[in-house]
């Protein structure tokens, strides 16, 4: 894992001191809310329905045990004993007091964490593949590049006031586990003729106007990565629509200019930047890379054979583990989606436990998935049963990865001031319904995603089944969408028709999933069947 | 009735104007009639409450009920964590929100 050098630490410490002074001035009545709001947002402090909310950055979703323990301590000391892991691989605390916010930032700084650039029109936390550095199918570990971009984008003066927020994702395999093409910039590290480079996908996003990013450059040499990213940002900063908030994201610019015209502008800017000294020295990338070297994996042994005699354990292994590049190891997914539970929430005790289990079984490392689960990336197969037993006892062993119960749900109207409708109760009802009727197993892979408003933090456009909460004359109403994907076959879901009540949409999901079961051919997932038979039969089943 | 609400500056907690000060309990909210703007301007200037605003509500035998679901969620707390709401021991409180 990356460790702060003196510059990183000095910057973060200075920011804590600065914010402490700003918060005190606000508490003393010397700053108005209008003056203070942009300052607190620069430090991830929002005001939500019930209290202040603090969003803490988890760079590319990677955490050490020590950091996870610190997050748990914050939940206990300053919040109400829990935190919420988000679709941006971050964590949010819902019950923060302004009086204590600077103390929390100081506690975070002690474990090399912060909340800088988790809000505002700047480059946000860089996201990545949660199996990075572990997956058997990647060409390299994408995190050194994500870290390089983190350093480049942190406090970058030119990009502190972009037309809108900006999200970058870096992956390094053909399997997309990070919704790469739904980011402002999605970068895939690729190998071509024995050389490594980066493919740039620019102008994707969800929200009000969902778009899949087109590839604007299929190969940028890695020693030009930062220059090319800078060129992409510069063109956006110059031409992005600052006059209209709803047209200010880069996806609108790329769409309106056309991908080819945008790419041409970027190429010109890139050529101009090449002799400007923008690219960090190669030695810096090499230095960063040393932090991401493989841990000392044990040689494969005879006890790597998994004992499948316990059927519950065998089911969890089948569903919640992922192939590892090292023989004898897997990546294990800790589900934060217990049946009827709140997606992404973890108590302080659960966080402490996950941190301890990562120390004992995963070289001190954890990852946050954008699907609001946690990964222990490097688990020896011979340790899996011990790990599963401990997880299961703590309510963290639900075997439902990528199943209908593994629902992404944003905080919605239970917490979020922008929401139109509640997301979480819906997720709870759906997960309970499909556990009770026993269909989860039969349905296989089915990704269901719920947002409480058009901002799409719950990725509803990218769900095999998506749900969008809307306000219909003061009551909650839910639109149903079908056919989305955020994997390598990225597609955008389409609305089925008129919306439903809360209970109505749960029934509607059972209707569409039943139609899938009766229509599928051998080996088809829900999304495959939808793509084969189209929307019409689903509409007929729903609306008659 | 017209009532005023906002979030306490220090704690961020949801508060309601009770005619004299800010209360945590929606049932103590006072009808401000046509005085909303005047009180809001004064309270904003005093900088004790964040972005206070006026909303419509109804009052009956059970108390004060804001017209919009968002303010009812604010008044009670998250419906998915009854233990953290203002009425943790009252299961009917969730029906009041919806
Ligand atoms: S999608 Fe809307 S309701 Fe949900 S967290 Fe985002 S802004 Fe809030």
XYZ file of C-alpha atoms and ligand atoms in Angstrom:
650
model
C 0.000 0.000 0.000
C 1.075 3.544 -0.659
C 2.502 5.344 2.371
C 2.519 9.123 2.647
C 5.818 10.905 2.201
C 6.523 14.145 4.064
C 4.805 16.215 1.359
C 1.568 14.218 1.498
C 1.500 14.373 5.285
C 2.358 18.070 5.429
C -0.421 18.919 2.974
C -3.031 16.937 4.854
C -1.950 18.274 8.259
C -2.006 21.845 6.956
C -5.516 21.308 5.624
C -6.711 20.069 9.015
C -5.343 23.186 10.725
C -6.891 25.422 8.090
C -10.286 23.760 8.413
C -10.166 23.907 12.210
C -9.822 27.659 11.983
C -12.579 27.961 9.367
C -14.993 25.832 11.399
C -14.268 27.830 14.535
C -14.961 31.066 12.735
C -18.269 29.664 11.554
C -19.145 28.513 15.086
C -18.217 31.947 16.421
C -20.600 33.544 13.935
C -17.816 35.251 12.011
C -18.649 33.399 8.784
C -22.100 33.091 7.263
C -23.284 29.773 5.886
C -22.870 31.154 2.370
C -19.221 31.899 3.146
C -18.591 28.661 4.992
C -20.392 26.192 2.736
C -17.742 26.070 -0.024
C -15.040 25.691 2.631
C -16.702 22.762 4.369
C -17.530 21.099 1.062
C -13.846 21.223 0.112
C -13.372 18.994 3.143
C -16.192 16.599 2.380
C -18.575 18.027 4.973
C -22.141 18.164 3.686
C -25.331 19.141 5.471
C -27.891 16.387 4.992
C -31.377 15.809 6.332
C -30.543 14.972 9.935
C -27.045 16.290 10.533
C -23.749 17.046 8.864
C -22.411 14.200 6.749
C -18.681 13.587 6.270
C -17.461 11.755 3.187
C -13.989 10.298 3.629
C -11.853 9.474 0.595
C -10.564 5.934 0.247
C -8.116 6.193 -2.659
C -8.990 3.563 -5.292
C -10.866 1.759 -2.519
C -7.717 0.421 -0.846
C -7.466 0.364 2.944
C -5.053 -1.069 5.486
C -6.274 -2.783 8.641
C -5.021 0.198 10.609
C -7.086 2.558 8.505
C -10.201 0.398 8.798
C -9.771 0.372 12.579
C -9.523 4.166 12.494
C -12.723 4.392 10.444
C -14.433 2.188 13.021
C -13.146 4.362 15.860
C -14.565 7.454 14.150
C -17.943 5.731 13.816
C -17.893 5.008 17.530
C -16.451 8.233 18.826
C -18.102 10.839 16.605
C -21.010 9.133 14.889
C -23.643 6.625 15.988
C -21.608 3.491 15.706
C -21.770 2.867 11.979
C -20.689 4.106 8.580
C -21.955 3.770 5.026
C -19.688 2.512 2.227
C -20.567 4.239 -1.028
C -20.591 3.560 -4.753
C -17.508 5.770 -5.033
C -15.535 3.333 -2.857
C -15.652 5.888 -0.026
C -17.228 5.926 3.412
C -19.795 8.403 4.725
C -20.750 9.216 8.296
C -24.283 10.445 8.785
C -24.358 12.088 12.214
C -21.427 14.449 12.348
C -21.306 17.580 14.520
C -19.603 20.668 13.139
C -17.935 21.142 16.513
C -16.130 17.814 16.078
C -15.447 17.801 12.339
C -11.880 19.136 12.608
C -11.049 16.537 15.270
C -12.229 13.811 12.913
C -10.042 15.158 10.120
C -7.113 15.187 12.555
C -7.799 11.552 13.480
C -7.962 10.668 9.787
C -4.677 12.444 9.079
C -2.968 10.229 11.654
C -3.729 7.234 9.445
C -2.976 9.000 6.147
C -6.571 9.710 5.239
C -8.661 12.802 4.590
C -11.876 14.095 3.076
C -10.284 16.505 0.603
C -11.863 16.630 -2.876
C -14.760 14.400 -1.915
C -17.061 17.229 -2.935
C -17.033 20.225 -5.225
C -16.218 20.759 -8.886
C -12.791 19.187 -8.747
C -11.203 15.822 -9.515
C -12.696 13.417 -7.008
C -11.288 10.262 -5.479
C -9.812 8.035 -8.193
C -11.627 4.712 -8.378
C -10.319 1.352 -9.488
C -10.890 -2.372 -9.712
C -11.466 -3.766 -6.219
C -9.494 -6.863 -7.193
C -6.520 -4.789 -8.411
C -3.193 -6.401 -7.656
C -4.909 -9.701 -6.994
C -7.000 -10.592 -10.034
C -5.787 -13.366 -12.270
C -6.973 -11.531 -15.377
C -5.241 -8.141 -15.124
C -2.235 -7.109 -17.217
C -0.746 -5.203 -14.308
C -1.802 -3.668 -11.002
C -3.632 -0.450 -11.983
C -3.184 1.168 -8.553
C 0.284 2.709 -9.077
C -1.256 4.653 -11.976
C -4.288 5.538 -9.885
C -1.936 6.749 -7.151
C 0.096 8.786 -9.652
C -3.142 10.406 -10.817
C -4.205 10.954 -7.209
C -1.024 12.877 -6.536
C -1.326 14.831 -9.769
C -4.953 15.752 -9.137
C -4.647 16.571 -5.418
C -4.756 20.357 -5.029
C -4.089 20.775 -8.769
C -4.631 24.533 -8.995
C -5.806 24.497 -12.588
C -8.507 21.938 -11.878
C -9.824 23.154 -8.520
C -12.801 24.931 -10.144
C -13.857 22.823 -13.092
C -17.256 23.337 -14.717
C -18.489 20.332 -12.665
C -17.221 17.438 -10.589
C -14.865 15.026 -12.302
C -14.441 11.308 -11.736
C -11.583 9.164 -12.997
C -11.309 5.384 -12.941
C -8.294 3.195 -13.719
C -8.513 -0.530 -14.446
C -6.135 -3.030 -16.025
C -8.191 -5.943 -17.265
C -10.735 -6.598 -19.999
C -13.245 -7.501 -17.318
C -14.608 -4.200 -16.077
C -15.440 -4.418 -12.389
C -15.370 -0.665 -11.774
C -17.933 0.832 -14.195
C -14.982 2.349 -16.037
C -16.953 3.554 -19.060
C -19.366 5.438 -16.837
C -16.712 7.826 -15.546
C -15.686 11.247 -16.842
C -12.386 9.599 -17.740
C -12.049 5.838 -17.752
C -8.537 4.522 -18.231
C -7.764 0.934 -19.111
C -4.131 -0.107 -18.883
C -3.524 -2.358 -21.873
C -0.696 -4.292 -23.430
C 0.063 -3.890 -27.114
C 2.974 -5.487 -28.923
C 4.730 -6.079 -25.631
C 4.388 -2.476 -24.505
C 2.061 -1.166 -21.805
C -0.126 1.811 -22.447
C -3.442 3.352 -21.530
C -6.706 3.446 -23.444
C -8.698 6.591 -22.631
C -12.487 6.565 -22.533
C -13.810 10.078 -22.013
C -17.271 11.482 -21.402
C -19.138 8.746 -19.613
C -21.385 9.227 -16.645
C -24.711 8.550 -15.064
C -26.899 11.229 -13.482
C -29.530 13.137 -15.394
C -28.047 12.378 -18.814
C -26.370 8.957 -18.737
C -23.703 8.323 -21.351
C -21.194 5.602 -22.108
C -17.715 7.017 -22.649
C -16.349 6.601 -26.166
C -12.722 5.541 -26.571
C -10.904 8.648 -27.715
C -7.402 7.155 -27.675
C -6.644 3.464 -27.688
C -3.013 3.694 -26.639
C -1.152 6.361 -24.694
C 2.359 5.348 -23.598
C 2.474 5.120 -19.817
C 5.251 7.679 -19.577
C 2.763 10.163 -21.082
C -0.230 9.207 -18.954
C -0.405 12.365 -16.863
C 0.188 14.659 -19.844
C -2.659 13.057 -21.745
C -4.997 13.244 -18.740
C -4.019 16.877 -18.302
C -4.816 17.554 -21.961
C -8.259 15.948 -21.536
C -8.956 18.154 -18.528
C -7.653 21.304 -20.172
C -9.940 20.955 -23.171
C -12.854 20.372 -20.819
C -11.889 23.294 -18.621
C -11.747 25.538 -21.656
C -14.953 24.489 -23.420
C -17.098 22.906 -20.686
C -20.470 24.593 -20.141
C -20.206 26.757 -17.054
C -23.466 28.516 -17.912
C -25.723 25.543 -17.246
C -25.195 23.132 -14.356
C -27.089 20.403 -16.164
C -24.866 20.635 -19.209
C -21.573 21.163 -17.444
C -20.267 17.605 -17.191
C -17.649 16.525 -19.703
C -20.052 13.946 -21.152
C -22.169 16.778 -22.569
C -19.102 18.471 -24.063
C -17.847 15.284 -25.706
C -21.343 14.489 -26.932
C -21.955 17.954 -28.352
C -18.496 18.356 -29.903
C -18.405 14.773 -31.081
C -15.808 12.322 -29.795
C -13.546 12.804 -32.825
C -13.511 16.593 -32.574
C -12.892 16.408 -28.828
C -10.068 13.889 -29.352
C -8.498 16.187 -31.952
C -8.500 19.093 -29.509
C -6.972 16.839 -26.869
C -4.261 15.701 -29.274
C -3.341 19.304 -30.030
C -3.204 20.170 -26.344
C -1.232 17.006 -25.655
C 1.348 17.918 -28.306
C 1.648 21.336 -26.724
C 2.109 19.844 -23.248
C 4.827 17.385 -24.191
C 7.667 19.829 -23.695
C 6.079 21.671 -20.756
C 7.431 19.400 -18.041
C 3.996 18.189 -16.948
C 4.881 14.517 -16.819
C 6.369 13.453 -13.499
C 9.799 11.826 -13.706
C 9.661 8.104 -14.387
C 11.500 7.581 -11.101
C 8.439 8.835 -9.258
C 6.247 6.182 -10.860
C 8.889 3.599 -9.981
C 8.893 4.861 -6.400
C 5.114 4.610 -6.224
C 5.194 1.149 -7.758
C 7.369 -0.171 -4.945
C 4.450 0.375 -2.550
C 2.275 -1.979 -4.550
C 4.579 -4.935 -4.819
C 3.033 -8.310 -4.147
C 2.984 -9.437 -0.537
C 4.975 -12.545 0.271
C 2.548 -15.168 -0.979
C 3.189 -18.638 0.374
C 3.990 -21.344 -2.114
C 0.996 -23.421 -3.135
C 0.596 -26.388 -0.839
C -1.371 -29.568 -0.368
C -3.836 -27.874 2.007
C -4.985 -25.528 -0.765
C -7.752 -27.946 -1.635
C -10.982 -26.451 -0.258
C -12.995 -28.783 1.976
C -16.522 -28.418 0.649
C -18.214 -30.747 3.114
C -20.078 -27.846 4.776
C -22.680 -26.836 2.153
C -23.147 -23.305 3.520
C -19.430 -22.699 3.329
C -19.213 -24.241 -0.137
C -22.005 -21.949 -1.342
C -20.201 -18.895 0.032
C -16.954 -19.988 -1.619
C -18.712 -20.438 -4.948
C -20.411 -17.088 -4.805
C -18.162 -14.766 -2.848
C -14.622 -15.593 -3.879
C -12.728 -14.542 -6.963
C -9.802 -16.089 -8.815
C -6.394 -14.854 -7.659
C -3.194 -14.546 -9.635
C -1.256 -16.518 -7.006
C -1.783 -20.243 -6.700
C -3.445 -21.179 -3.476
C -5.113 -17.783 -2.970
C -8.455 -16.161 -3.703
C -9.996 -12.750 -3.120
C -12.909 -12.985 -0.700
C -15.900 -10.677 -0.779
C -17.459 -9.660 2.518
C -21.106 -8.932 1.826
C -22.539 -5.803 3.408
C -25.945 -6.916 2.143
C -27.486 -9.184 4.756
C -31.036 -10.258 3.898
C -33.301 -7.310 4.746
C -30.311 -5.169 5.775
C -29.122 -1.727 4.734
C -26.785 -1.980 1.739
C -23.303 -0.668 2.478
C -23.782 -0.013 6.187
C -21.289 -1.519 8.610
C -21.151 -1.118 12.359
C -17.969 -0.122 14.139
C -17.695 -3.682 15.488
C -17.995 -5.108 11.985
C -15.332 -2.722 10.716
C -13.002 -3.710 13.535
C -13.638 -7.362 12.778
C -12.960 -6.928 9.054
C -9.747 -5.100 9.923
C -8.660 -7.928 12.228
C -9.532 -10.561 9.640
C -7.566 -8.644 7.005
C -4.589 -8.625 9.385
C -4.901 -12.361 10.012
C -5.779 -13.567 6.532
C -5.140 -10.895 3.882
C -1.789 -9.240 4.461
C -3.437 -6.317 6.284
C -5.344 -5.176 3.208
C -8.978 -4.460 2.409
C -10.800 -2.963 -0.522
C -14.096 -1.168 -0.829
C -16.150 -2.236 -3.838
C -18.293 0.264 -5.691
C -21.068 -2.243 -5.114
C -20.808 -1.413 -1.397
C -19.132 -4.611 -0.266
C -15.645 -5.174 1.148
C -12.911 -7.345 -0.306
C -10.124 -9.164 1.461
C -7.907 -9.374 -1.600
C -5.337 -12.045 -0.734
C -6.775 -14.945 1.238
C -5.129 -18.334 1.335
C -7.557 -21.054 0.395
C -6.584 -22.968 3.495
C -7.733 -20.001 5.627
C -11.089 -19.588 3.930
C -13.129 -21.690 6.324
C -11.791 -19.843 9.357
C -12.476 -16.547 7.636
C -16.007 -17.500 6.623
C -16.826 -18.767 10.112
C -15.809 -15.456 11.670
C -17.680 -13.445 9.045
C -20.814 -15.517 9.308
C -20.954 -15.127 13.083
C -20.856 -11.344 12.633
C -23.587 -11.225 9.967
C -21.031 -10.627 7.225
C -21.143 -13.996 5.506
C -24.164 -13.623 3.210
C -23.410 -15.609 0.036
C -25.001 -13.223 -2.441
C -22.338 -11.530 -4.565
C -23.933 -10.304 -7.824
C -27.252 -11.898 -6.869
C -30.548 -10.079 -6.582
C -29.936 -9.524 -2.862
C -26.604 -7.791 -3.570
C -28.383 -4.514 -4.225
C -26.702 -1.157 -4.657
C -28.825 1.448 -2.911
C -27.983 5.078 -2.320
C -28.925 6.667 1.033
C -32.075 8.113 -0.559
C -34.693 10.054 1.350
C -33.754 8.475 4.650
C -30.612 10.603 4.745
C -30.008 12.623 1.593
C -31.248 16.176 1.193
C -31.466 15.852 -2.595
C -33.619 12.728 -2.586
C -37.098 12.337 -3.993
C -37.809 8.937 -2.514
C -36.368 6.401 -0.138
C -34.056 3.758 -1.597
C -33.076 1.666 1.400
C -36.502 0.342 2.455
C -37.033 -0.797 -1.106
C -33.718 -2.650 -1.120
C -34.673 -4.272 2.170
C -38.059 -5.411 0.888
C -36.658 -6.804 -2.352
C -33.859 -8.658 -0.645
C -36.310 -10.104 1.889
C -38.853 -11.064 -0.782
C -36.342 -12.991 -2.863
C -34.820 -14.668 0.158
C -38.290 -15.754 1.328
C -39.483 -17.026 -2.057
C -36.246 -18.885 -2.625
C -35.763 -17.468 -6.130
C -32.412 -15.783 -5.541
C -30.550 -18.999 -6.211
C -32.478 -19.777 -9.410
C -32.105 -16.275 -10.792
C -28.304 -16.400 -10.847
C -26.475 -13.181 -11.649
C -28.877 -10.268 -11.443
C -27.632 -6.791 -10.615
C -30.217 -4.510 -9.105
C -29.461 -0.861 -8.407
C -31.580 1.818 -6.746
C -31.225 5.610 -6.715
C -33.379 7.993 -4.717
C -33.165 10.716 -7.350
C -31.944 11.463 -10.850
C -28.376 12.047 -9.622
C -27.973 8.282 -9.873
C -25.568 7.644 -7.005
C -27.214 4.207 -6.878
C -26.213 3.553 -10.534
C -29.781 2.711 -11.564
C -28.989 3.304 -15.243
C -26.435 0.519 -15.081
C -28.525 -2.117 -13.316
C -29.762 -5.208 -15.057
C -32.770 -3.942 -13.160
C -32.689 -0.324 -12.075
C -35.054 1.633 -9.881
C -35.297 5.401 -9.763
C -37.212 7.144 -6.989
C -39.282 10.115 -8.092
C -41.582 12.542 -6.331
C -45.124 12.243 -7.640
C -47.220 14.988 -6.132
C -45.535 14.650 -2.775
C -45.537 10.856 -2.609
C -42.764 8.430 -3.396
C -42.973 6.729 -6.743
C -40.548 4.409 -8.468
C -39.624 4.065 -12.118
C -38.432 0.662 -13.224
C -35.595 0.312 -15.725
C -34.250 -2.773 -17.467
C -31.171 -3.686 -19.441
C -28.302 -1.733 -17.929
C -24.788 -2.956 -17.263
C -21.642 -1.366 -15.901
C -19.375 -4.236 -16.842
C -17.297 -4.614 -20.013
C -20.609 -4.891 -21.895
C -21.715 -1.505 -20.549
C -25.243 -0.538 -21.534
C -27.829 1.912 -20.278
C -31.109 0.694 -18.896
C -34.423 1.817 -20.338
C -37.567 2.814 -18.441
C -40.330 0.224 -18.673
C -43.241 2.660 -18.466
C -45.334 4.314 -15.764
C -43.926 4.189 -12.240
C -45.003 2.114 -9.265
C -45.662 2.515 -5.576
C -43.110 1.031 -3.175
C -44.930 -2.273 -2.836
C -45.892 -2.152 -6.506
C -42.295 -2.018 -7.649
C -41.358 -5.013 -5.495
C -44.146 -6.972 -7.204
C -43.004 -5.634 -10.575
C -39.516 -6.979 -9.998
C -40.939 -10.380 -9.244
C -42.972 -10.152 -12.457
C -39.949 -9.337 -14.639
C -37.757 -11.908 -12.933
C -40.454 -14.569 -13.421
C -40.637 -13.678 -17.097
C -36.876 -14.080 -17.320
C -37.060 -17.511 -15.669
C -39.709 -18.705 -18.095
C -37.972 -17.220 -21.149
C -34.296 -17.916 -20.611
C -32.363 -20.443 -22.573
C -29.514 -22.468 -21.137
C -26.751 -20.346 -19.644
C -28.475 -16.989 -20.051
C -28.311 -14.379 -17.323
C -31.188 -11.929 -16.859
C -29.372 -9.322 -18.929
C -28.737 -11.802 -21.751
C -32.389 -12.761 -21.941
C -33.430 -9.117 -21.872
C -31.066 -8.345 -24.723
C -32.342 -11.297 -26.740
C -36.078 -10.805 -26.294
C -36.163 -7.017 -25.833
C -38.344 -4.770 -23.723
C -41.759 -5.598 -25.220
C -42.503 -8.878 -23.404
C -41.444 -7.301 -20.117
C -43.774 -4.351 -20.721
C -46.623 -6.689 -21.540
C -46.038 -8.657 -18.366
C -45.927 -5.476 -16.300
C -48.699 -3.407 -17.790
C -50.835 -6.026 -19.602
C -50.079 26.489 9.308
C -46.641 27.819 8.396
C -43.726 26.567 10.468
C -39.974 27.162 10.325
C -37.236 24.585 10.318
C -33.494 24.341 9.834
C -30.455 22.502 11.142
C -28.652 23.532 14.291
C -25.335 25.149 13.460
C -23.221 23.165 15.915
C -24.767 19.718 15.836
C -26.572 19.810 12.496
C -29.654 18.461 14.291
C -33.072 19.214 12.817
C -34.780 22.029 14.701
C -38.173 23.759 14.617
C -39.045 27.337 15.575
C -41.254 27.221 18.694
C -42.020 30.926 18.858
C -39.092 31.776 21.140
C -36.276 29.537 20.154
C -35.424 26.368 18.261
C -36.764 23.026 19.460
C -35.812 19.468 18.470
C -39.499 18.451 18.473
C -41.771 19.166 15.547
C -44.783 19.118 17.834
C -43.453 22.264 19.449
C -43.337 24.104 16.121
C -45.254 27.382 16.215
C -47.488 28.731 13.489
C -45.641 31.850 12.352
C -48.438 33.044 10.081
C -47.153 35.883 7.906
C -44.041 36.462 10.027
C -41.905 33.779 8.377
C -39.622 36.053 6.382
C -39.052 38.398 9.287
C -38.117 35.599 11.705
C -35.973 33.796 9.125
C -34.013 36.964 8.355
C -33.439 37.604 12.048
C -32.411 34.018 12.805
C -30.115 33.779 9.790
C -28.426 36.948 10.938
C -27.982 35.446 14.415
C -26.174 32.476 12.805
C -27.406 29.797 15.148
C -29.247 27.752 12.557
C -28.247 26.706 9.066
C -30.421 27.675 6.129
C -33.757 27.890 7.962
C -36.830 27.798 5.755
C -40.600 27.966 6.013
C -42.893 25.037 5.224
C -46.544 24.221 5.316
C -47.816 21.853 7.985
C -51.046 20.656 9.556
C -51.920 20.487 13.206
C -54.409 18.044 14.648
C -54.938 16.098 17.848
C -51.774 14.077 17.154
C -49.567 17.104 16.738
C -47.857 18.976 13.919
C -47.326 17.178 10.614
C -45.213 18.816 7.873
C -46.832 18.711 4.448
C -43.890 17.183 2.614
C -42.477 13.725 3.260
C -38.913 15.084 3.281
C -39.677 17.254 6.294
C -41.508 14.412 8.001
C -38.388 12.246 7.566
C -36.372 15.135 8.991
C -38.780 15.440 11.901
C -38.607 11.775 12.822
C -35.215 10.503 11.645
C -34.246 7.776 9.163
C -37.160 5.374 8.712
C -34.737 2.484 8.263
C -33.185 3.006 11.686
C -36.127 3.321 14.102
C -33.628 3.060 16.962
C -32.086 6.368 15.870
C -35.322 8.282 15.391
C -36.996 10.708 17.750
C -39.508 7.985 18.667
C -37.529 4.744 18.894
C -40.213 2.951 20.897
C -43.165 3.915 18.689
C -43.665 1.655 15.657
C -46.576 3.821 14.468
C -44.158 6.707 13.960
C -43.133 5.270 10.597
C -46.740 5.359 9.378
C -46.829 9.019 10.348
C -43.953 9.678 7.936
C -45.507 7.884 4.988
S -29.022 9.447 -6.015
Fe -29.999 11.291 -5.210
S -30.982 10.561 -3.341
Fe -29.442 9.070 -3.845
S -27.634 9.719 -2.697
Fe -27.487 10.557 -4.775
S -28.296 12.608 -4.583
Fe -29.005 11.471 -2.783
